[in-house]
Every structure is written in structure tokens, then in C-alpha cells.
XYZ file of C-alpha atoms in Angstrom:
638
model
C 5.249 16.499 15.608
C 3.791 19.508 17.381
C 1.021 19.741 19.959
C -1.892 22.194 20.226
C -3.276 23.311 23.568
C -6.624 25.087 23.753
C -8.046 27.277 26.494
C -11.605 26.815 27.712
C -13.699 28.523 30.328
C -16.276 31.183 31.146
C -16.077 34.739 29.874
C -13.861 37.106 31.887
C -12.069 34.329 33.770
C -8.735 35.512 32.407
C -7.925 33.108 29.565
C -6.425 35.723 27.248
C -4.555 37.470 30.066
C -3.100 34.149 31.176
C -1.863 33.336 27.660
C -0.297 36.785 27.408
C 1.446 36.275 30.751
C 2.704 32.820 29.696
C 3.845 33.686 26.165
C 4.021 37.456 25.817
C 1.506 37.253 22.930
C -1.788 39.159 23.026
C -4.415 36.951 21.347
C -7.003 39.759 21.196
C -6.104 41.334 17.873
C -9.455 42.967 16.976
C -10.264 46.549 17.940
C -13.693 45.464 19.174
C -12.105 42.860 21.435
C -9.855 45.479 22.994
C -12.708 47.988 23.429
C -15.084 45.480 25.017
C -12.446 43.531 26.904
C -13.745 40.159 25.679
C -12.519 37.592 23.161
C -14.725 37.341 20.068
C -12.595 35.478 17.555
C -10.101 32.657 17.997
C -6.684 33.832 19.151
C -3.384 32.093 18.542
C -0.104 31.993 20.397
C 2.793 29.622 20.979
C 5.355 28.709 23.565
C 8.792 27.148 23.056
C 9.265 23.980 25.095
C 12.412 22.414 26.496
C 13.964 20.308 23.743
C 13.292 22.848 20.998
C 9.669 21.976 20.146
C 7.061 24.695 19.842
C 3.560 24.199 21.250
C 0.673 26.011 19.587
C -2.043 27.599 21.697
C -5.634 28.356 20.664
C -7.382 30.951 22.812
C -11.141 30.416 22.605
C -13.904 32.913 23.420
C -15.855 32.310 26.603
C -19.091 34.191 25.877
C -22.146 32.002 25.247
C -22.824 33.852 21.974
C -19.502 32.614 20.581
C -19.781 28.906 21.393
C -19.695 28.076 17.672
C -16.317 29.826 17.474
C -15.148 27.945 20.554
C -16.138 24.618 18.916
C -14.171 25.544 15.774
C -11.060 26.139 17.853
C -11.479 23.153 20.146
C -11.822 20.698 17.258
C -8.103 20.727 16.555
C -6.615 20.690 20.062
C -4.694 17.871 21.752
C -5.320 18.882 25.335
C -7.190 21.631 27.184
C -6.233 24.267 29.697
C -9.451 24.811 31.638
C -9.428 28.289 33.124
C -11.577 29.064 36.185
C -11.298 32.284 38.162
C -10.825 31.934 41.908
C -13.241 34.779 42.666
C -16.211 33.479 40.608
C -15.654 29.734 40.444
C -17.517 27.395 38.099
C -19.931 29.223 35.748
C -22.291 28.205 32.897
C -19.696 28.355 30.091
C -17.208 26.509 32.297
C -19.643 23.606 32.235
C -20.553 23.897 28.550
C -16.935 24.217 27.430
C -15.951 21.142 29.414
C -18.905 19.228 27.943
C -17.876 20.288 24.421
C -14.300 19.159 25.025
C -15.604 15.829 26.287
C -17.829 15.371 23.234
C -14.926 16.307 20.940
C -12.868 13.478 22.367
C -10.388 15.601 24.325
C -9.074 13.298 27.050
C -6.211 15.238 28.606
C -5.818 18.592 30.272
C -4.831 20.738 33.214
C -6.655 23.380 35.226
C -5.607 26.951 35.928
C -7.269 28.709 38.885
C -6.778 32.347 37.908
C -7.022 35.725 39.671
C -5.655 34.374 42.951
C -4.409 37.904 43.660
C -8.081 38.888 44.146
C -8.899 36.354 46.921
C -7.461 35.478 50.321
C -5.988 32.101 51.282
C -9.232 30.758 52.731
C -11.225 31.737 49.634
C -8.564 30.151 47.417
C -8.799 26.877 49.336
C -12.589 26.834 49.039
C -12.420 27.622 45.325
C -9.919 24.798 44.802
C -12.206 22.293 46.539
C -15.210 23.470 44.523
C -13.263 22.930 41.310
C -12.225 19.417 42.394
C -15.882 18.597 43.107
C -16.922 19.988 39.726
C -14.320 17.885 37.873
C -15.348 14.643 39.581
C -16.651 12.196 36.946
C -15.132 14.118 34.032
C -11.961 13.407 32.028
C -10.252 16.077 34.172
C -10.964 14.309 37.447
C -7.686 14.236 39.339
C -6.052 16.717 36.933
C -3.565 19.079 38.587
C -4.968 22.489 39.549
C -2.536 25.407 39.335
C -3.360 28.598 41.237
C -1.935 31.466 39.160
C -1.948 35.232 38.863
C -1.468 36.845 35.466
C -0.774 40.120 37.284
C 1.955 39.047 39.722
C 3.186 36.004 37.783
C 2.663 33.714 40.777
C 2.332 30.046 39.766
C 3.187 30.608 36.099
C 6.452 28.627 36.156
C 4.699 25.572 37.587
C 1.943 25.905 34.974
C 4.495 26.146 32.140
C 6.202 22.987 33.384
C 2.849 21.162 33.472
C 2.062 22.314 29.920
C 5.396 20.938 28.721
C 4.739 17.629 30.477
C 1.274 17.333 28.890
C 2.803 18.059 25.501
C 5.227 15.149 25.857
C 2.389 12.752 26.724
C 0.242 13.401 23.640
C -0.026 10.513 21.139
C 1.249 10.987 17.592
C -1.412 11.521 14.946
C -1.814 8.480 12.673
C -3.227 9.448 9.288
C -1.090 11.004 6.555
C -4.163 12.441 4.812
C -3.456 16.165 4.484
C -6.346 18.342 5.652
C -6.546 21.803 7.074
C -9.960 22.930 8.378
C -10.094 26.691 7.805
C -10.946 28.723 10.912
C -9.898 32.108 9.509
C -9.528 33.649 6.038
C -8.238 37.092 5.120
C -6.407 39.030 2.447
C -2.835 40.205 2.998
C -1.640 43.123 0.925
C 1.003 42.036 -1.552
C 0.308 38.331 -0.911
C -3.364 37.648 -1.619
C -5.667 35.232 0.155
C -4.467 33.561 3.344
C -6.206 30.822 5.352
C -5.309 29.634 8.837
C -6.125 26.531 10.808
C -4.777 23.599 12.761
C -3.243 20.979 10.473
C -5.045 17.969 11.909
C -3.292 15.312 9.815
C -0.825 14.777 7.016
C 1.611 17.279 5.592
C 1.915 19.748 2.709
C 4.671 21.627 0.933
C 4.956 24.882 -0.970
C 3.853 24.342 -4.555
C 1.430 21.500 -3.749
C -1.813 21.506 -5.724
C -4.729 21.624 -3.313
C -8.499 21.504 -3.372
C -10.995 23.439 -1.278
C -13.999 21.431 -0.083
C -16.938 21.485 -0.357
C -16.661 23.916 -3.290
C -14.065 21.876 -5.209
C -12.092 25.002 -6.150
C -8.435 24.289 -6.861
C -5.320 26.239 -6.047
C -1.697 25.727 -5.148
C 0.215 26.695 -2.020
C 2.324 29.793 -2.584
C 3.800 29.904 0.895
C 3.425 28.437 4.382
C 3.851 30.102 7.752
C 3.662 28.802 11.280
C 3.614 31.317 14.141
C 4.927 34.031 11.847
C 7.839 32.039 10.451
C 8.031 30.922 6.816
C 8.656 27.262 6.060
C 8.733 24.965 3.052
C 6.724 22.146 4.622
C 3.932 21.915 7.213
C 3.423 18.892 9.462
C 0.388 17.699 11.427
C -0.143 19.258 14.826
C 0.926 22.774 13.839
C -1.033 25.987 13.608
C -0.330 27.146 10.076
C -1.325 29.740 7.494
C -1.385 29.029 3.765
C -1.128 31.634 1.033
C -3.370 30.228 -1.732
C -2.964 31.213 -5.363
C -5.923 32.307 -7.495
C -8.591 32.391 -4.778
C -10.347 35.391 -3.298
C -11.542 35.791 0.290
C -15.108 35.423 -1.005
C -14.280 31.952 -2.361
C -13.561 30.568 1.118
C -15.606 30.225 4.319
C -14.795 29.131 7.836
C -15.161 25.392 7.971
C -13.917 24.743 4.426
C -11.213 22.090 4.220
C -7.946 22.465 2.310
C -6.691 19.072 1.129
C -4.721 17.500 -1.699
C -6.722 17.095 -4.916
C -8.892 13.974 -4.826
C -7.860 12.991 -1.299
C -11.264 13.654 0.289
C -14.896 13.558 -0.813
C -18.027 15.535 -0.106
C -21.079 13.833 1.308
C -24.605 14.815 2.277
C -25.131 12.067 4.828
C -22.978 10.430 7.462
C -23.409 7.574 9.872
C -22.535 8.872 13.346
C -22.459 7.656 16.914
C -24.168 10.231 19.155
C -24.306 10.641 22.916
C -26.895 12.971 24.403
C -25.549 14.929 27.388
C -26.942 13.993 30.768
C -27.342 17.690 31.425
C -29.492 18.217 28.328
C -32.985 19.469 29.264
C -34.539 17.103 26.720
C -33.601 14.397 24.264
C -33.086 14.477 20.498
C -36.021 13.580 18.268
C -35.914 11.193 15.308
C -36.060 13.365 12.165
C -35.325 16.420 14.314
C -33.405 19.404 12.938
C -30.225 20.452 14.696
C -27.051 22.556 14.377
C -24.229 20.180 13.443
C -20.644 21.242 14.218
C -17.783 19.389 12.605
C -14.283 20.750 12.933
C -14.567 24.456 12.051
C -17.838 23.954 10.133
C -21.398 24.563 11.292
C -24.369 23.512 9.178
C -28.024 22.565 9.500
C -28.790 18.845 9.637
C -31.573 16.392 10.353
C -31.027 13.277 12.485
C -32.458 9.840 11.724
C -32.047 7.186 14.417
C -31.856 3.488 13.598
C -33.647 1.965 16.550
C -35.565 4.664 18.403
C -37.796 7.702 18.123
C -35.813 9.696 20.653
C -32.298 9.798 22.088
C -32.731 10.522 25.766
C -30.200 12.420 27.942
C -27.289 10.144 28.849
C -27.972 7.627 26.053
C -25.794 6.715 23.056
C -27.108 5.545 19.685
C -26.359 5.187 16.011
C -27.810 7.880 13.739
C -27.712 9.073 10.175
C -27.112 12.813 9.755
C -28.505 14.392 6.581
C -26.944 17.754 5.769
C -28.322 20.859 4.121
C -25.128 21.149 2.053
C -22.114 18.942 1.244
C -19.448 18.367 3.884
C -16.158 16.426 3.940
C -14.968 14.396 6.914
C -12.927 11.390 8.001
C -13.696 8.360 10.174
C -13.362 9.054 13.926
C -13.741 12.820 13.509
C -15.712 14.266 16.374
C -18.897 16.297 16.072
C -21.094 18.508 18.250
C -24.886 18.801 18.122
C -26.604 21.964 19.330
C -30.335 22.438 19.658
C -32.095 25.259 17.813
C -34.162 26.556 20.706
C -32.855 27.185 23.200
C -29.474 27.322 21.424
C -27.264 25.066 23.515
C -24.993 22.043 23.274
C -27.029 18.851 23.697
C -24.994 16.003 22.181
C -21.848 14.967 20.410
C -20.081 11.965 19.097
C -17.946 10.302 16.469
C -18.222 9.958 12.692
C -18.354 6.305 11.661
C -19.032 6.402 7.903
C -18.498 9.776 6.186
C -19.295 8.870 2.545
C -22.530 8.785 0.540
C -21.876 5.141 -0.370
C -23.274 4.026 2.997
C -26.321 1.749 2.634
C -29.703 3.082 3.685
C -30.783 2.571 7.265
C -33.215 -0.213 6.373
C -30.365 -2.184 4.766
C -28.126 -2.191 7.836
C -28.749 -5.175 10.103
C -28.725 -5.034 13.882
C -25.499 -7.057 13.883
C -23.846 -4.541 11.551
C -25.037 -1.668 13.763
C -23.299 -3.294 16.714
C -20.118 -3.686 14.679
C -20.294 -0.037 13.672
C -20.626 1.155 17.256
C -17.518 -0.828 18.203
C -15.389 0.600 15.370
C -13.754 3.497 17.270
C -12.004 0.961 19.520
C -11.472 -1.715 16.841
C -8.153 -2.806 15.363
C -7.135 -1.905 11.801
C -8.261 -5.198 10.240
C -11.731 -4.995 11.775
C -12.068 -1.369 10.736
C -11.187 -2.156 7.111
C -13.401 -5.240 7.047
C -16.517 -3.456 8.349
C -16.080 -0.369 6.176
C -15.403 -2.443 3.062
C -18.581 -4.415 3.667
C -20.578 -1.209 4.181
C -19.133 0.227 0.965
C -21.324 -2.231 -0.934
C -21.138 -4.365 -4.047
C -18.618 -2.171 -5.854
C -16.291 -1.961 -2.862
C -13.989 0.999 -2.251
C -10.741 2.421 -3.521
C -7.695 2.627 -1.303
C -8.256 6.388 -1.215
C -11.822 5.859 0.064
C -10.557 3.417 2.695
C -8.122 6.050 3.921
C -11.139 8.293 4.615
C -13.163 5.419 6.085
C -10.469 4.151 8.473
C -8.205 7.142 9.262
C -5.211 4.861 8.747
C -1.947 6.120 7.279
C -1.247 5.113 3.678
C 1.545 2.615 4.384
C -0.262 1.063 7.345
C -3.484 0.746 5.334
C -1.783 -0.867 2.342
C 0.188 -3.285 4.498
C -2.924 -4.326 6.419
C -5.156 -4.826 3.383
C -2.478 -6.833 1.596
C -2.291 -9.085 4.658
C -6.090 -9.435 4.578
C -5.943 -10.256 0.872
C -3.568 -13.137 1.588
C -6.177 -14.823 3.775
C -9.294 -13.933 1.771
C -10.400 -10.969 3.862
C -10.365 -8.503 0.940
C -10.029 -8.738 -2.844
C -8.498 -6.260 -5.280
C -10.601 -6.292 -8.465
C -8.881 -3.364 -10.207
C -5.133 -3.053 -9.609
C -4.817 0.155 -11.627
C -7.513 2.024 -9.680
C -6.690 0.075 -6.463
C -10.315 -0.965 -5.928
C -11.095 -3.503 -3.209
C -14.211 -5.497 -2.395
C -15.384 -7.332 0.702
C -15.598 -11.150 0.502
C -19.250 -10.787 1.563
C -20.073 -8.771 -1.565
C -17.830 -10.825 -3.828
C -19.740 -13.939 -2.757
C -23.053 -12.174 -3.442
C -21.959 -11.198 -6.947
C -20.791 -14.744 -7.615
C -24.122 -16.099 -6.347
C -26.017 -13.720 -8.641
C -23.946 -14.832 -11.635
C -24.570 -18.503 -10.839
C -28.274 -17.850 -10.302
C -28.470 -16.115 -13.704
C -26.767 -19.148 -15.264
C -29.221 -21.533 -13.619
C -32.186 -19.485 -14.822
C -30.783 -19.569 -18.362
C -30.319 -23.349 -18.237
C -33.872 -23.788 -16.970
C -35.322 -21.633 -19.741
C -33.052 -23.070 -22.435
C -32.561 -26.769 -21.672
C -31.486 -27.525 -25.248
C -28.573 -25.073 -25.210
C -25.245 -26.305 -23.961
C -24.273 -22.979 -22.430
C -24.708 -19.250 -22.439
C -22.720 -16.243 -23.640
C -20.588 -14.272 -21.181
C -22.745 -11.196 -21.642
C -25.803 -12.940 -20.205
C -23.930 -13.857 -17.020
C -22.381 -10.392 -16.688
C -25.832 -8.807 -16.957
C -27.119 -11.191 -14.318
C -24.846 -9.645 -11.673
C -26.988 -6.510 -11.619
C -27.171 -3.102 -13.245
C -24.179 -0.813 -13.144
C -21.536 -3.368 -12.137
C -18.229 -2.053 -13.558
C -16.961 -4.257 -16.416
C -13.647 -4.944 -14.660
C -15.457 -6.127 -11.531
C -17.850 -8.297 -13.546
C -14.959 -9.976 -15.367
C -13.079 -10.415 -12.076
C -16.103 -12.263 -10.656
C -16.361 -14.383 -13.801
C -12.679 -15.334 -13.667
C -12.999 -16.426 -10.049
C -15.998 -18.593 -10.922
C -14.050 -20.226 -13.745
C -10.914 -20.764 -11.634
C -12.947 -22.288 -8.818
C -14.754 -24.667 -11.205
C -18.163 -23.235 -10.371
C -18.523 -22.370 -14.046
C -17.236 -24.343 -17.030
C -16.102 -22.705 -20.284
C -16.623 -24.583 -23.540
C -15.476 -22.428 -26.421
C -17.424 -19.187 -26.234
C -20.108 -20.672 -23.999
C -20.304 -21.006 -20.212
C -22.303 -23.477 -18.176
C -22.749 -24.872 -14.718
C -20.678 -28.024 -14.071
C -23.723 -30.249 -13.754
C -25.598 -28.918 -16.768
C -26.372 -31.320 -19.600
C -28.703 -30.819 -22.502
C -31.957 -32.519 -21.581
C -34.371 -33.632 -24.262
C -37.870 -34.908 -23.811
C -38.684 -38.165 -25.626
C -40.443 -36.399 -28.483
C -37.536 -33.925 -28.831
C -35.006 -36.785 -28.932
C -37.031 -38.429 -31.666
C -37.212 -35.163 -33.597
C -33.456 -34.720 -33.309
C -32.824 -38.140 -34.781
C -35.343 -37.539 -37.573
C -33.816 -34.199 -38.609
C -30.308 -35.660 -38.620
C -31.382 -38.686 -40.686
C -33.052 -36.352 -43.182
C -29.680 -34.699 -43.792
C -27.892 -38.063 -43.920
C -30.291 -39.252 -46.629
C -29.269 -36.557 -49.147
C -25.944 -35.161 -47.852
C -25.231 -32.932 -50.874
C -28.819 -31.711 -51.199
C -30.150 -30.935 -47.692
C -33.934 -31.152 -47.301
C -36.175 -28.161 -47.884
C -37.245 -27.071 -44.417
C -40.747 -25.969 -45.370
C -41.518 -29.329 -46.951
C -39.763 -31.267 -44.157
C -41.604 -29.473 -41.336
C -44.941 -29.949 -43.115
C -44.222 -33.640 -43.524
C -43.290 -33.993 -39.830
C -46.183 -31.829 -38.633
C -43.975 -29.412 -36.683
C -43.290 -25.670 -36.780
C -40.004 -23.894 -37.411
C -40.126 -22.698 -33.793
C -40.128 -26.308 -32.565
C -37.283 -27.294 -34.855
C -35.024 -24.308 -34.252
C -33.628 -25.338 -30.799
C -33.006 -28.874 -32.153
C -30.964 -27.472 -35.038
C -28.992 -25.291 -32.560
C -28.241 -28.397 -30.532
C -27.099 -30.376 -33.589
C -24.776 -27.488 -34.510
C -23.466 -27.178 -30.935
C -22.753 -30.916 -30.869
C -20.869 -30.665 -34.171
C -23.247 -32.827 -36.177
C -24.382 -30.064 -38.524
C -22.911 -26.784 -39.794
C -25.226 -23.826 -40.298
C -24.538 -22.220 -43.696
C -27.382 -19.706 -43.597
C -30.955 -19.567 -42.347
C -32.755 -22.808 -43.332
C -29.601 -24.363 -44.842
C -27.501 -26.897 -42.886
C -24.890 -29.411 -44.056
C -23.432 -32.417 -42.309
C -20.097 -31.612 -40.636
C -18.450 -34.548 -42.388
C -19.627 -33.241 -45.778
C -18.338 -29.770 -44.974
C -14.911 -31.114 -44.144
C -14.742 -32.983 -47.438
C -15.816 -29.875 -49.349
C -13.217 -27.711 -47.596
C -10.480 -30.147 -48.570
C -11.655 -30.288 -52.198
C -11.694 -26.481 -52.441
C -8.262 -26.210 -50.838
C -6.746 -28.804 -53.196
C -8.375 -27.194 -56.228
C -7.042 -23.763 -55.327
C -3.554 -25.076 -54.699
C -3.610 -26.525 -58.185
C -5.465 -23.769 -60.089
C -5.069 -20.594 -57.940
C -8.746 -19.603 -58.343
C -12.219 -21.107 -58.374
C -15.514 -19.915 -59.877
C -19.058 -20.906 -58.834
C -19.157 -23.108 -61.936
C -15.883 -24.807 -60.966
C -17.313 -25.477 -57.495
C -20.533 -26.949 -58.998
C -18.502 -29.288 -61.180
C -16.174 -30.162 -58.298
C -18.884 -30.876 -55.716
C -22.016 -31.772 -57.637
C -23.946 -29.162 -55.616
C -26.483 -26.807 -57.191
C -25.347 -23.276 -58.055
C -27.699 -21.694 -55.457
C -26.357 -23.748 -52.553
C -22.852 -23.612 -54.001
C -22.737 -19.807 -53.809
C -23.951 -19.986 -50.176
C -21.188 -22.478 -49.403
C -18.514 -20.334 -51.068
C -19.691 -17.328 -49.024
C -19.438 -19.519 -45.920
C -15.846 -20.431 -46.816
C -15.154 -16.673 -47.158
C -16.448 -16.142 -43.604
C -14.313 -19.015 -42.380
C -11.366 -17.243 -44.065
C -10.536 -20.273 -46.161
C -11.153 -18.244 -49.325
C -11.345 -14.627 -50.383
C -13.582 -13.250 -53.121
C -11.889 -11.349 -55.940
C -14.527 -10.275 -58.463
C -16.573 -13.368 -59.347
C -13.814 -15.743 -58.343
C -12.301 -17.027 -55.108
C -8.665 -17.376 -54.212
C -7.032 -19.097 -51.277
C -6.813 -16.551 -48.468
C -3.224 -15.462 -47.946
C -2.232 -16.361 -51.515
C -4.084 -13.628 -53.385
C -0.802 -11.941 -54.407
């Protein structure tokens, strides 16, 4: 693991000079920077620490016109070196840079009081006290202040030692999701396109296939460098450059993210937690347009608050950010909000749900909003549980959950398997590693049962319903594997009963009204009266004074109960008669090898018309097989 330190502070307070004095590296590489004597672009340096580790340094511009560049650099740092000159003291960009670091979640740092060679001892003491007062109430309250001179070298050894100590204290990054936010892109003669950035998580190796988001362009890593040295593999926490194959400089912009193919996803709306700065001259309006900074990316966005029309200075609230173009992020990433006019930093916060699958604001309850706001401090199980519930009725893949929780792959899989063991999550597609929340699984099961109940109510004479009817009842677009997973759980739990191809609720029984029961008995007796010559339906219905529509469900019930066998429309035979006929046909074929319609008429005493229908029925049952005008026993045709 490596650590990145970033400088912050007002223009001309000596940040670049201090880095040069500490490392021997001049971060101002542009001709314009050298002519004007100010930092315009991000500068990069490094220092070797005791123990052999190398700490990266990002030198950020201090001019107010380059705050967007400062935000891009600060997004990847672990701790800050706040630089304040002893002769000028705290200035506007000192305050804004410290506010930005606070909003970006930086929680550690040290202070360098520069240019001490330009003030006397009394002035230095006053400047030190002013800085302590300024830092009171910030994350740097009580941080060590190191008076230094980049000219004479006074105080530099003590500052180096403090930097090394801060480096040792930084926590290890958790996620193994490889992503490199691009803060610089250029072409190198003989090599092609090169991108640089701070590798915020994960790792990559030469030859890896990568994807550039939001464009989706693909490439592979030709080579990797860190601080001018080639290496085969890059680890999180390092400043690195990647030589990308097949891409031009025009294909890439600052703020693009290099990641492994399919590891991350674009989105046009995020759920975020925002805090408006106390120092902001005014609050943020609901539906208001803002500049949204995420990592090295800046884009236009509109904010929609859940419970208010305005976020006042000092307040924190949940909001939905809608972007002008796609953007890719990960849970717990930090963001900065800047107002359009005047252009200044007004708020910042944390990304809570960075995928388009988030439910609309009106569908998120107050209780869920509270759970969302507590997520940054929640344990892994809670984080997975909340995000899986928010993912909705189709759930989320393990890859999506990596984005939604910022948990490393092994830790995520171990935790969700543990949750599965106690019913906290369910895997409905093992191949695609798709998981669903128990809340949504229960809802899908309830919908399936409700669809079954509706069917029973509308069709009281049917013993059950086909699977397709229940699957459709779960709602449009439910993936087939998920629908069948829900159905299997209902069957295993006994909430649904399977009888052959039909499904029913456990308590469902065919219910007949008195007149329907009488009709059932009458229709059955009519078939019993002439078993080999079933009644003509038109004549029978006219005699009974009923319609075919009234009789049809009764016939379906008699077939379902096994009393009758449907041969074709308007022709039914008693089940007992059909069994006798099957046996006669089988015996005849075993003795004679083949049977004609005439043979069947003589054998059964049934008219030729009905006899042909019965023989065709036996073909469908696969008892017989037609060969020309004759039938043979299926399986014995040779």
C-alpha cells in the first residue's frame, strides 16, 4: 500500500517551492506556470520514506480560477499538507481549500507555516496563533504546525518526519474494484496515449483489458509507470500512468474512469447525502442547477431534495442528483457542489446509491431515508441489506453490490453468504450471481399468491391454474429464472400445491352451486346411459335447456376429476370405457401387428366416425402410430 499526500492553500503561499525543497522535484512543468510563477495544473512528486515505501504527493493550484483542478487532485489524497505563509496568514483560498478537503472526507493532515525567513520571531508567533484559531473546529484542530523555510531549509527535517508519521497512520483502502480517475491525458512520442491519476482502489497489470467510462471505449494496458519507474502491476494508493492501446488523446477527458471491463456502470442519477457549508452565502434550492464535482470529473447537475425546498447553510439532507451526462461512481465516494453564480464551493457530501436502479423519490419511505443517511457508518451486513432492498424487485448482481457497498470481493461474498444462511439475502441465479432482498422476494411471492387467488375466484370450477398464469401475475419484466425461483419457494413452503400440470392454493376446492352440481350429475349420467355412443351435445343441451357455455366448465371439471376423457370438441367418453378400449387395441395389435378403422369398429362396436376420432386420440397418447390407413403399436413398427 502507498499513501498520497496533497497540498492545499492560497496562491503564492509557497506550496510548489516547499515540495521542491522537500523532494527535489519541480511540480511546475508548464512554460506558462514558470513564466507566471503560479501553479495552473496538478503537479506530482514523491518522497521515499523510512522502511522503503514511497509516498506520492499531489501539488494543487491555489488560484481561485483553478479550484476545479484543485478538487480533481484532492479527490484521491489520504491526508493534506495545508500550506499557509507566515507573512500573509489565512487567505480566501486557504479557507475554501480546507472546506473542500473537509467535504471530500479528508480527516488527517499537518500544517506548514512557510516563508518564515521573511518574518521576525514576534510576527511568526502571531501568525502561528492566528493559524491555530483558524483551525479550531475543523478536522485540523490540534494538528502540528511546522514553521519552515524553503529557502534556508529550516524546519524541513521535522516536516519530513511528520509526513512519514502521517503516512504510517493512514487506513488501508478496502475495495478491490480497480478504478483510475483520469486527471491528465497526453500523447508520448513512440508510446501513444498516456493517462495519469491516483489509483483509488483495486489493482491492474500490464495486458489487462480495460474500459473507459462513461464512453465505454475499450483498450488494454500496454505499460504502467509510477513516478517514472516501469512496473508490471499497479496497486491502490499509487500515482500511476497507463499507456493505453488503440485510444487517441481526443478519446479521453479529465474525469473519465479507467476500470476493468464490466466492473462499473454509468448512471444519470445518484442518491447523495449533502451538507451545505455554514459559510455559504445562501442555501441550495430544490430543483436548482449546480456544478457537481466527483473525483476528477465536473459536470452540470440538478438537485432534488426529498423532504425540503431548500438546504440551508449548515444543514445536511438526502438528495437526488440528476446529471447532464452519464457518470460512474461507487458508494461512499465524496462529491463537491459549487454554485453557478457566484462560482464558489457551497456544499459537499457522500454518494449513497450510484446506480440508475434506485427507486424514485416518491417510492422511498421516510424510514428508508433514515437508513440511507446512516449507511456511511453502517456495518457490512446493514450496507448490503439496505442496498439490496433499494435495488428493487429484480435485486442486484454481486458486481452491482460491489459498487453499492465499496466492499472487497472476498469480504462481500463471505458476508452475503452468511446473510443467505439466515434468510437475509437470496441468490436466485447462481450463474449470474444475482441476489434479492427478502423484502422483495416476499412481495413477489405475495403477488403470485394473489394472482392464484384471483384465478380461483374467477374460475371456481377449475381445480388449478397453469404455471404461466402465476408467473405472469408477478408483474411485467420479471426474469424467467427469478419467476421460477419464486414459484419453487412457494411450492417448497406449501403455500402452493402442484397437482400434475396445475397449481392451486392449499385451501382451494372446486365449489359448485346447487344447480351446477345437478348439471354435473346429469351430464355424467347421460354418458353412463350409452357408454359406447356418447350423447349428441346439441340435442342434449336443447333437452336440458342450457347453453354450451354453461356446460363447458362442467365438462372441464369432469375431465379434471378423471370421470370423462375429452376425445375432441363435443366428444367425451367415460374413463372406464377408454381404459377398456385401450386394452382391446393393445391386445389386438399384439396378436395381429396392425389395425384398420374397420377392425376397430368390429372390435369395439363403435361407429366409424367416432372410431377414427378414438384412433387419432390413441395416436396422440402414443399408444399407436399411423402408417398409411392402418395403425401399429408404437415402438413395434419395425
